[in-house]
Coordinates of C-alpha atoms in Angstrom, one line a residue:
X245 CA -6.3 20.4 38.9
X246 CA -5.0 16.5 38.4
X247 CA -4.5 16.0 34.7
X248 CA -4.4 11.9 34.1
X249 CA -1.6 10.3 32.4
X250 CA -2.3 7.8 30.3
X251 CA -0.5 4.2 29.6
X252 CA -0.2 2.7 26.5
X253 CA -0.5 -1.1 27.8
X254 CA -0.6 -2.7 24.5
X255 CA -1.2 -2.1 20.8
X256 CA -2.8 -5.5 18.9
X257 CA -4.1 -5.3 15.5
X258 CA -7.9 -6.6 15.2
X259 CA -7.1 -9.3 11.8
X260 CA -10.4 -9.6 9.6
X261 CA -10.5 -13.3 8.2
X262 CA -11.1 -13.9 4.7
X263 CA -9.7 -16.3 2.0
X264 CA -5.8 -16.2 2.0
X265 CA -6.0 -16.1 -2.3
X266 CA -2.9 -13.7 -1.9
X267 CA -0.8 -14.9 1.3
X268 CA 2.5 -16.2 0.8
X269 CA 2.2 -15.5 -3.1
X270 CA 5.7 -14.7 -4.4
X271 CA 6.1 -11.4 -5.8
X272 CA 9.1 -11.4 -8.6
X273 CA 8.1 -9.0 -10.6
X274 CA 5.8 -5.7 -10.9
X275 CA 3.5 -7.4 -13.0
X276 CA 2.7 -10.4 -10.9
X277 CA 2.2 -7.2 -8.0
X278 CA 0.1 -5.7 -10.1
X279 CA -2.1 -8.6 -10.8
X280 CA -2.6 -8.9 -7.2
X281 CA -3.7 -5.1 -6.3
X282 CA -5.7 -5.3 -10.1
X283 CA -7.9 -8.1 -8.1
X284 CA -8.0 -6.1 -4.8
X285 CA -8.9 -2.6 -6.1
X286 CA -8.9 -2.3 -9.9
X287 CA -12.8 -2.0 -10.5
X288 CA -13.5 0.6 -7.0
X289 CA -15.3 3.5 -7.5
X290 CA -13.5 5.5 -5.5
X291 CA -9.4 5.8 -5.3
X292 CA -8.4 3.3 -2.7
X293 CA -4.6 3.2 -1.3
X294 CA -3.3 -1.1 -0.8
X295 CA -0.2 -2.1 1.0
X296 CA 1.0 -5.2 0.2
X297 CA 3.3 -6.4 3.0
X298 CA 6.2 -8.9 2.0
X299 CA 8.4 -11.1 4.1
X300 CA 12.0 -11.8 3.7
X301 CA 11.3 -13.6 0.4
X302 CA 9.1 -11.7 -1.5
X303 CA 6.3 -13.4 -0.6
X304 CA 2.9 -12.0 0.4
X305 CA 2.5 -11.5 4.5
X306 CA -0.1 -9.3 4.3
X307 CA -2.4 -6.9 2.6
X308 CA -3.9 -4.2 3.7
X309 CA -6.2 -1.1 2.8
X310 CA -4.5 1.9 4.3
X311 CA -7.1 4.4 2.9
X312 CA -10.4 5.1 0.9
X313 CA -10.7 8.5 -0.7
X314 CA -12.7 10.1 -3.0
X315 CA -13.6 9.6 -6.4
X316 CA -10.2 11.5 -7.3
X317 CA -7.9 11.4 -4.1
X318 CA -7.0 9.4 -1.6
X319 CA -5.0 11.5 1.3
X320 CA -2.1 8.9 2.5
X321 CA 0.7 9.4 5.7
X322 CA 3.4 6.9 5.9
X323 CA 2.5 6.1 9.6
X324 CA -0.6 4.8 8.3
X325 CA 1.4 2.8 5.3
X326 CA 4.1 1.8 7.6
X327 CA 2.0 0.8 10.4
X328 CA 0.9 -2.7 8.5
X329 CA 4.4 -3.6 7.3
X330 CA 5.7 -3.2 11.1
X331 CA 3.0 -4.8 12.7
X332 CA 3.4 -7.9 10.7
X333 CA 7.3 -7.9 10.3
X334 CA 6.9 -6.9 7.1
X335 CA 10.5 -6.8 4.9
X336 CA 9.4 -4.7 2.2
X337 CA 6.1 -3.3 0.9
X338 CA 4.2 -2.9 -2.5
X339 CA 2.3 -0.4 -2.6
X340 CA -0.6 0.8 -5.1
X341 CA -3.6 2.7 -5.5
X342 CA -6.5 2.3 -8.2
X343 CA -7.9 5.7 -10.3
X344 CA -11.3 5.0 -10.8
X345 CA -11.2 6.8 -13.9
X346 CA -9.0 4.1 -15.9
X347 CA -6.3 6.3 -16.4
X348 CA -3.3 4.6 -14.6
X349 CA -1.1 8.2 -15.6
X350 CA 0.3 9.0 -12.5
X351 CA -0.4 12.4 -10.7
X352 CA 2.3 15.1 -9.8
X353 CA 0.3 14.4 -6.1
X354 CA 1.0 10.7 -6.8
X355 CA 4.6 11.2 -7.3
X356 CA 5.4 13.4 -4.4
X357 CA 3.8 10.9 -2.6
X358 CA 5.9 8.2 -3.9
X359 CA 9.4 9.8 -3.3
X360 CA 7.9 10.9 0.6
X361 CA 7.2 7.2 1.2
X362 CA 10.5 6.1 -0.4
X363 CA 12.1 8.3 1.6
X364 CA 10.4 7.0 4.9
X365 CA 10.8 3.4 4.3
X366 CA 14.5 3.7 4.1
X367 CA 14.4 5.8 7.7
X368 CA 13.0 2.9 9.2
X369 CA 14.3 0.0 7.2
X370 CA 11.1 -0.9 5.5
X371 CA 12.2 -0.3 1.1
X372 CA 9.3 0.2 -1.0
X373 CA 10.1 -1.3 -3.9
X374 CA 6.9 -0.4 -6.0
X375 CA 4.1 2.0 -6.7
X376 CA 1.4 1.1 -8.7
X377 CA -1.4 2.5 -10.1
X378 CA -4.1 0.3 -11.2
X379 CA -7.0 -0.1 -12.8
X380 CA -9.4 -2.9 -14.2
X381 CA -7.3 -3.9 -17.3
X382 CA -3.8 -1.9 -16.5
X383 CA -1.1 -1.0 -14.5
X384 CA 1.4 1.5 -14.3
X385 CA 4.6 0.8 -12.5
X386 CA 7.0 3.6 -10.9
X387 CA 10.0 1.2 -10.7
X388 CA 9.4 -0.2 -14.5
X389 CA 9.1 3.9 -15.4
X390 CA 12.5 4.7 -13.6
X391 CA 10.4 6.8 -10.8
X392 CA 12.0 4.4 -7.8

């Protein structure tokens, strides 16, 4: 029996347009970050997982929603988180997820995450410089907490 062999010819990423409120914003501090993911994701109903993609100086490339979970959880790989920053030559990434709950306490899930994708991004050249957790009114920080 043949078996095929496939080709990958190209990879593209399919852009959705909206209103660039957030592109080439400069990010100087975690607050001004958090701001940002607050307007994004802070009032979901369900925990949703942001990557903010930065260029060279700080400033806002991209932004993109890497996952949608559950009203608890959001499952997150670093290909997936990666994947924006490389595809638009990102320098660094923000990233933060929301807890629908209002509690922006971090989980002992949220932290493992945290050092995992730390630990990926300086693999491949790619720091993260923050998590966030979010919600309507409040933010926690991992790099303001010492966690980064």
């Amino acid at each position: 029996m043949l078996e095929a062999v496939y080709e990958i010819v190209s990879i593209k990423q399919v852009i959705k347009k909206r209103k660039a409120k957030h592109l080439l914003q400069l990010i100087t501090s975690p607050e001004i970050a958090a701001a940002v993911a607050r307007k994004e994701i802070g009032n979901e109903d369900r925990e949703v997982f942001l990557v903010i993609v930065l260029n060279t100086k700080n400033e806002i490339a991209a932004i993109h929603r890497c996952h949608v979970g559950s009203l608890n959880a959001s499952v997150v790989h670093p290909r997936e988180v990666f994947k924006a920053a490389i595809l638009n030559n990102g320098s660094s990434i923000i990233v933060a997820h929301n807890h629908p709950s209002q509690n922006t306490t971090p989980s002992r899930e949220d932290l493992e995450v945290t050092k995992r994708l730390v630990t990926v991004g300086q693999m491949i050249g790619i720091e993260v410089l923050d998590h966030l957790v979010v919600s309507e009114n409040s933010y926690f920080s991992f790099k303001e907490n010492g966690h980064i």
